[in-house]
Short mmCIF file of C-alpha atoms in Angstrom, two decimals:
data_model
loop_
_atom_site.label_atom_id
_atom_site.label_comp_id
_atom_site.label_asym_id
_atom_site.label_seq_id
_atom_site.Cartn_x
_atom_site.Cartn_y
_atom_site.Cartn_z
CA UNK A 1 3.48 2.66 77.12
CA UNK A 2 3.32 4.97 73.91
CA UNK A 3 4.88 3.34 70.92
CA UNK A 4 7.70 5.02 69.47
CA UNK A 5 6.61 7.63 66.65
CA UNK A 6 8.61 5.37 63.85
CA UNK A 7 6.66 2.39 64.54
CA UNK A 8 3.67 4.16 65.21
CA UNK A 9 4.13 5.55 61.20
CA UNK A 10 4.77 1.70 60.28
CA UNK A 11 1.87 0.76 62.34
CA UNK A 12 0.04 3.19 60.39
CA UNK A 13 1.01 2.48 56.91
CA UNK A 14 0.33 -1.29 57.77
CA UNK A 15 -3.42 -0.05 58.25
CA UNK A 16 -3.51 1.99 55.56
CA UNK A 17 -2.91 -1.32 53.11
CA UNK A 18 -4.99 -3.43 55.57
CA UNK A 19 -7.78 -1.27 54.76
CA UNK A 20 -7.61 -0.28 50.86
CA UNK A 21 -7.53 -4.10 50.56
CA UNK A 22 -10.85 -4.46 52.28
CA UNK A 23 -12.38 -1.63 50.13
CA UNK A 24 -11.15 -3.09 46.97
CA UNK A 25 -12.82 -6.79 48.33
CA UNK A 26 -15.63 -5.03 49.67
CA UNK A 27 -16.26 -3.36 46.04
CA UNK A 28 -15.42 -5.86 44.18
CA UNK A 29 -12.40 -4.66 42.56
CA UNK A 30 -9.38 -6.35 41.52
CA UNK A 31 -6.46 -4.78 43.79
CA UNK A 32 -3.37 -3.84 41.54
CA UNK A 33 -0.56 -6.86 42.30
CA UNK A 34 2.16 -5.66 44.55
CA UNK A 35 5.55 -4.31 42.69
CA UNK A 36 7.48 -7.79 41.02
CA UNK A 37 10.44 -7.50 42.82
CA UNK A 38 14.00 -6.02 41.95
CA UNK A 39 16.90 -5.21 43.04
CA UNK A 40 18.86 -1.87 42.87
CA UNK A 41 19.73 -2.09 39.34
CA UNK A 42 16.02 -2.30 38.36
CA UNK A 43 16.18 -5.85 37.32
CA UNK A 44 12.72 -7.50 38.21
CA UNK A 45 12.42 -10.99 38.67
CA UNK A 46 10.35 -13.38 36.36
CA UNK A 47 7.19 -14.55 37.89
CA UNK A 48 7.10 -12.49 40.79
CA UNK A 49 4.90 -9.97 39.42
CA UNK A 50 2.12 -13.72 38.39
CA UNK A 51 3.02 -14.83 41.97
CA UNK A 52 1.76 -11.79 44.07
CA UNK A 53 -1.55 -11.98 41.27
CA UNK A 54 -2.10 -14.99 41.30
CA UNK A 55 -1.14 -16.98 44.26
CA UNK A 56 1.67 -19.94 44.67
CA UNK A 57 0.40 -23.40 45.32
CA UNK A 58 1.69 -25.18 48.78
CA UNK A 59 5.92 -25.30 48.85
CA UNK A 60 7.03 -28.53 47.00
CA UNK A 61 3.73 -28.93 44.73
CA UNK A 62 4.56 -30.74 41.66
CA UNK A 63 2.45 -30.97 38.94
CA UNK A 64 0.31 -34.28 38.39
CA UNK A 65 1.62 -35.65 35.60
CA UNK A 66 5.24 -34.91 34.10
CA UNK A 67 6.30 -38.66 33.39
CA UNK A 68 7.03 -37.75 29.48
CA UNK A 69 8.26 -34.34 30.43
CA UNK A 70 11.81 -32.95 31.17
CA UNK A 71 12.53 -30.77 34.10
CA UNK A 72 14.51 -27.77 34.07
CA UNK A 73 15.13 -23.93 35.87
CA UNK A 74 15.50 -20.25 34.89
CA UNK A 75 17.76 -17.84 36.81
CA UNK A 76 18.10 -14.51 36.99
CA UNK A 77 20.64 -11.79 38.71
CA UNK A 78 19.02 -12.76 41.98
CA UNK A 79 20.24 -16.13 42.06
CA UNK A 80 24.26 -14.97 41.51
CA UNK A 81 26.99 -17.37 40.70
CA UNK A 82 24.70 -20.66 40.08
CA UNK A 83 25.88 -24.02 40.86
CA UNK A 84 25.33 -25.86 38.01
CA UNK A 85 26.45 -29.31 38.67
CA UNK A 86 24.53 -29.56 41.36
CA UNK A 87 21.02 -28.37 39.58
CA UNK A 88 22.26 -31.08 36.59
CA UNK A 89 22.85 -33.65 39.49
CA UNK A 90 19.33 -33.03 40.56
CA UNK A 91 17.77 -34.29 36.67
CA UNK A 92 17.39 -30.69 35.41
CA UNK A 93 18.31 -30.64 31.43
CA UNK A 94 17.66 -27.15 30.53
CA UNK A 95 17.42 -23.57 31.35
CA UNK A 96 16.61 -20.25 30.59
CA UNK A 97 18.71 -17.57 31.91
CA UNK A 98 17.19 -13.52 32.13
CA UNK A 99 19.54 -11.31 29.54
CA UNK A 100 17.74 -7.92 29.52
CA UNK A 101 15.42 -6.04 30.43
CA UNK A 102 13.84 -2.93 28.69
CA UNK A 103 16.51 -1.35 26.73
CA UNK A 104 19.05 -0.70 29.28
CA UNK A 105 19.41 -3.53 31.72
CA UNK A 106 22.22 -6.73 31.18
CA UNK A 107 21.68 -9.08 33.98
CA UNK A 108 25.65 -9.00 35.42
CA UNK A 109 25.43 -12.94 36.21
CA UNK A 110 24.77 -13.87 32.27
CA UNK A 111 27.53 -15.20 31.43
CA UNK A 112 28.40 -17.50 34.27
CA UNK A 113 25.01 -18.54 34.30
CA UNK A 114 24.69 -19.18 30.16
CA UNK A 115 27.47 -20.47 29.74
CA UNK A 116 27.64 -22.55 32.67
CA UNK A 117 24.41 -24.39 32.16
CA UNK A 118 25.73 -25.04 29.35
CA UNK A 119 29.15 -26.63 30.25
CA UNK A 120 27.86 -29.01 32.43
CA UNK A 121 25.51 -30.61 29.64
CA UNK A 122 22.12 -28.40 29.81
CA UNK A 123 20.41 -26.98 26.88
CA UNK A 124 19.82 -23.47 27.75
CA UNK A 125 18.10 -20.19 26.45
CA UNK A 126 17.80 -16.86 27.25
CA UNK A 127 15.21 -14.61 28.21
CA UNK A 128 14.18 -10.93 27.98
CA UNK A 129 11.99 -8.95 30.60
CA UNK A 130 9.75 -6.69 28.26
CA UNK A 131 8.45 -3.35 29.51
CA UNK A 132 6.55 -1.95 26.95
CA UNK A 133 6.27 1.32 28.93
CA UNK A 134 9.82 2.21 28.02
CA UNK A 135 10.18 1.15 24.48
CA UNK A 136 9.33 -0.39 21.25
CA UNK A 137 8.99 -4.38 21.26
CA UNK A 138 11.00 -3.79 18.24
CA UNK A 139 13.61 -1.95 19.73
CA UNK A 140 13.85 -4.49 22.94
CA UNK A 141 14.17 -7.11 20.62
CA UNK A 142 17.12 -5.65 18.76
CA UNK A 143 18.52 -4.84 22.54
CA UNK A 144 17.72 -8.39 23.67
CA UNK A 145 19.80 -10.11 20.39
CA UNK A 146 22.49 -7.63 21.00
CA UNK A 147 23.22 -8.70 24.57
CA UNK A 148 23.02 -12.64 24.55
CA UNK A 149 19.33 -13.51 23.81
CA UNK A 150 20.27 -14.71 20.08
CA UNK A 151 20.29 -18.28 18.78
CA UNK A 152 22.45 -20.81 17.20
CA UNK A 153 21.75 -23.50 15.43
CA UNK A 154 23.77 -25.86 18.03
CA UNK A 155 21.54 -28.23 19.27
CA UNK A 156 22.43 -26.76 22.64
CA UNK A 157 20.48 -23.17 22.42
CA UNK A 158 16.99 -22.74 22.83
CA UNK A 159 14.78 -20.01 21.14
CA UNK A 160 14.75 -17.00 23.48
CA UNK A 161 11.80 -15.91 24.94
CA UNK A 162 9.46 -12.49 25.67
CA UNK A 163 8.38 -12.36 29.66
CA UNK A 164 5.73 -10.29 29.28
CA UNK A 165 3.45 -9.85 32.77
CA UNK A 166 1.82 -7.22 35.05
CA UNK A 167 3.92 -4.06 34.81
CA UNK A 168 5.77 -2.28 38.18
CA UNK A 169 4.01 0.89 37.54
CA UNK A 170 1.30 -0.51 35.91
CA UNK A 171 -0.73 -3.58 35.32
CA UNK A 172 -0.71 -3.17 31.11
CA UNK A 173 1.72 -0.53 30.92
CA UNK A 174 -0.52 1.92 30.35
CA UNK A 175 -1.38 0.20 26.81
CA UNK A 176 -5.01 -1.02 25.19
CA UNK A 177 -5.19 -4.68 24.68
CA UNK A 178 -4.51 -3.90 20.64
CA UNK A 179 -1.60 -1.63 21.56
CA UNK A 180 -0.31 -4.46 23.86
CA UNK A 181 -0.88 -7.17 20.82
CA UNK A 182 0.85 -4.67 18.56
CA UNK A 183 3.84 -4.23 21.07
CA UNK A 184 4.41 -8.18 21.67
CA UNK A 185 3.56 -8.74 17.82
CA UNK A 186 6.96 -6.33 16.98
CA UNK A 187 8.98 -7.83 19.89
CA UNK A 188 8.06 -11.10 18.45
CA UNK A 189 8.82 -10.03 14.29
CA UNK A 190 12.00 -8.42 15.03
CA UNK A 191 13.19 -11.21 17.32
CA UNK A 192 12.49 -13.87 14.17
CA UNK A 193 13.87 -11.23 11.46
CA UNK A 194 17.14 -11.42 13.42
CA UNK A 195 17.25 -14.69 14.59
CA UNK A 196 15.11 -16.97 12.10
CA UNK A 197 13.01 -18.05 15.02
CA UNK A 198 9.43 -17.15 16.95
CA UNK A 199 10.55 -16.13 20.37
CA UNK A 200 8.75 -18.40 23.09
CA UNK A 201 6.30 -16.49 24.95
CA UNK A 202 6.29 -16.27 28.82
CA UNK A 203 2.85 -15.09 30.60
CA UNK A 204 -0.03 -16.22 32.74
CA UNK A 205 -3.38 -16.79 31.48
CA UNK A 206 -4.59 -14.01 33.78
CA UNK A 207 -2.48 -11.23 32.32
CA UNK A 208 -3.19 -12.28 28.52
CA UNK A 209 -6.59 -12.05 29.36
CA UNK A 210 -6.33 -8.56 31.01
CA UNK A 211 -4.00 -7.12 28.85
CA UNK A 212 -4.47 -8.28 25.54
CA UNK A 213 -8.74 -8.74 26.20
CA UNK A 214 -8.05 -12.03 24.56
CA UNK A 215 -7.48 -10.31 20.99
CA UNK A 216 -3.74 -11.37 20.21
CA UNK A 217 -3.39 -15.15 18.31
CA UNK A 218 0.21 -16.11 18.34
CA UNK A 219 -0.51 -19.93 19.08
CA UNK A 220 0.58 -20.87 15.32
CA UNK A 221 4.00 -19.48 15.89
CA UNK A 222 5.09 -18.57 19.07
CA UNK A 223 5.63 -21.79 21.75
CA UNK A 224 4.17 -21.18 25.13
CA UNK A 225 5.93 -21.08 28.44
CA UNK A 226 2.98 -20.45 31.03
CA UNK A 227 3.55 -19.55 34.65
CA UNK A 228 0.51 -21.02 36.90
CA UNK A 229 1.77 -22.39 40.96
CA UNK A 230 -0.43 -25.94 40.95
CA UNK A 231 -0.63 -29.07 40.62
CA UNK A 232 -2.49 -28.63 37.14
CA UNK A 233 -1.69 -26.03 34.76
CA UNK A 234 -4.88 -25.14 34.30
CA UNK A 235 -6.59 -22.85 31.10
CA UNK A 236 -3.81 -21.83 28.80
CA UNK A 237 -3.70 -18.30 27.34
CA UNK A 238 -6.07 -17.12 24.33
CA UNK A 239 -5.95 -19.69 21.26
CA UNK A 240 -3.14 -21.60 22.56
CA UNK A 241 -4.07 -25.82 22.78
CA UNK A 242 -0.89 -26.55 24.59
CA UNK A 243 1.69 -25.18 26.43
CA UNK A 244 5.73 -25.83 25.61
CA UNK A 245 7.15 -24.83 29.09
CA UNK A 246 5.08 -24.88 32.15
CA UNK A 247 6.59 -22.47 35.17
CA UNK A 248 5.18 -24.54 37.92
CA UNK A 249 7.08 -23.44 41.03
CA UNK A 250 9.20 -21.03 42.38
CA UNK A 251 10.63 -22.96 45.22
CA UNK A 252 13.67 -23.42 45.92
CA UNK A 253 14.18 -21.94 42.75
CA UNK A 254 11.95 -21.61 39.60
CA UNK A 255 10.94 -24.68 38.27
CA UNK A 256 9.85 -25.62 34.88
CA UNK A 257 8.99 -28.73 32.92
CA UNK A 258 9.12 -28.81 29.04
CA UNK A 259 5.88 -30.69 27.88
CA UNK A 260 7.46 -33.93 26.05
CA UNK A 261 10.58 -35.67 26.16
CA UNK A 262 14.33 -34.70 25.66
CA UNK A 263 14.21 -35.66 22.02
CA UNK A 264 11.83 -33.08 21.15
CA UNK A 265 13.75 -30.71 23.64
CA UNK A 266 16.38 -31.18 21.16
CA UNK A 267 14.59 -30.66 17.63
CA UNK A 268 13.25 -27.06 19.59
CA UNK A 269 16.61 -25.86 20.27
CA UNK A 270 17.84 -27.54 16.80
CA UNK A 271 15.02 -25.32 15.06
#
């Protein structure tokens, strides 16, 4: 029986990618990651950009060794009105919560989701989703403060942080390793000229090395929040001897572990 012609065009596209991937392996070359995902609005979800790059380890992995650490989540607009009690039920202590992205994205579920965390006892943060093919890191910065990613000296609110990983158009953004250093270096400038603080910086070893060609040292001010799917997190980014936040899973939800105990959870978000 002939298929019908619409499945015969999915049937064909399915080929199509079936076979460019077995060129690039044949080659050698390193395929492009598939578009992070995003909704309608454009708002693309952290890690899912590292995930389709990199891999995911086995559902329900946990890393080795977290004994000193303290667990904890980051949301987004994908995961709606969160449930917070429950999450704070389940032992997690903090979060970070996606504010913007580019210059002219506000995540709609910010405020429940900020503010919720923390009403039920978390110490949270937010987090900004940089696209450096849009705008100035100085610019996104300014957008970022203006729209919930600043910082108060409350015990309660955690630096905000840069997500910076492979692009939806493209893997750097079109930018040079020292144009990408220079881009993350203004984010980074403008977010401590507003705010008094480094912004933590969210990445995978991978992309650093790609896109900044290993060039960029902001291991003396910047904490790290690395995204690697294992049991073990592996090499850290360029000049950095330890990582702050580990993003070690991404199911049921993204899950994160800071790398000592709540005390020191407490002096970060103290400043």
């Amino acid at each position: 029986m002939t298929a019908p012609r619409r499945w015969r065009r999915l049937l064909g596209a399915a080929l199509a990618v079936s076979t460019s991937l077995l060129v690039a392996t044949a080659t050698g070359a390193e395929a492009s990651p598939p578009l992070p995902q995003q909704d309608a609005t454009g708002n693309h979800e952290m890690g899912a950009a590292i995930r389709a790059h990199d891999g995911v380890a086995p559902a329900g992995l946990a890393p080795a060794s977290v004994d000193s650490s303290v667990p904890g989540i980051d949301v987004s607009a994908y995961q709606g009105n969160v449930n917070w009690a429950s999450y704070w039920s389940a032992g997690k202590k903090f979060a970070y919560v996606k504010a913007t992205e580019g210059t002219g994205y506000t995540n709609a579920y910010f405020s429940q989701q900020y503010t919720g965390s923390y009403n039920v006892g978390m110490i949270r943060g937010a987090y900004h989703y940089g696209r450096p093919d849009t705008s100035g890191g100085a610019a996104q910065a300014d957008y970022f403060v203006a729209h919930g990613g600043g910082w108060s000296k409350d015990g309660k609110t955690l630096p905000g942080t840069l997500d910076i990983e492979w692009g939806p158009n493209n893997a750097c953004y079109g930018k040079t390793p020292s144009q990408m250093v220079a881009w993350i270096k203004a984010f980074s400038d403008e977010y401590h000229a507003k705010t008094t603080r480094w912004p933590v910086i969210y990445t995978a070893t991978s992309w650093w090395s790609q896109c900044t060609g290993n060039t960029g040292d902001f291991s003396s001010t910047n904490p790290l929040w690395v995204a690697r799917y294992a049991s073990t997190v592996g090499t850290l980014p360029y000049n950095w001897g330890f990582y702050t936040f580990w993003q070690y899973s991404s199911s049921p939800i993204d899950q994160d572990t800071f790398s000592a105990d709540i005390t020191r959870l407490k002096v970060l978000a103290t400043g």
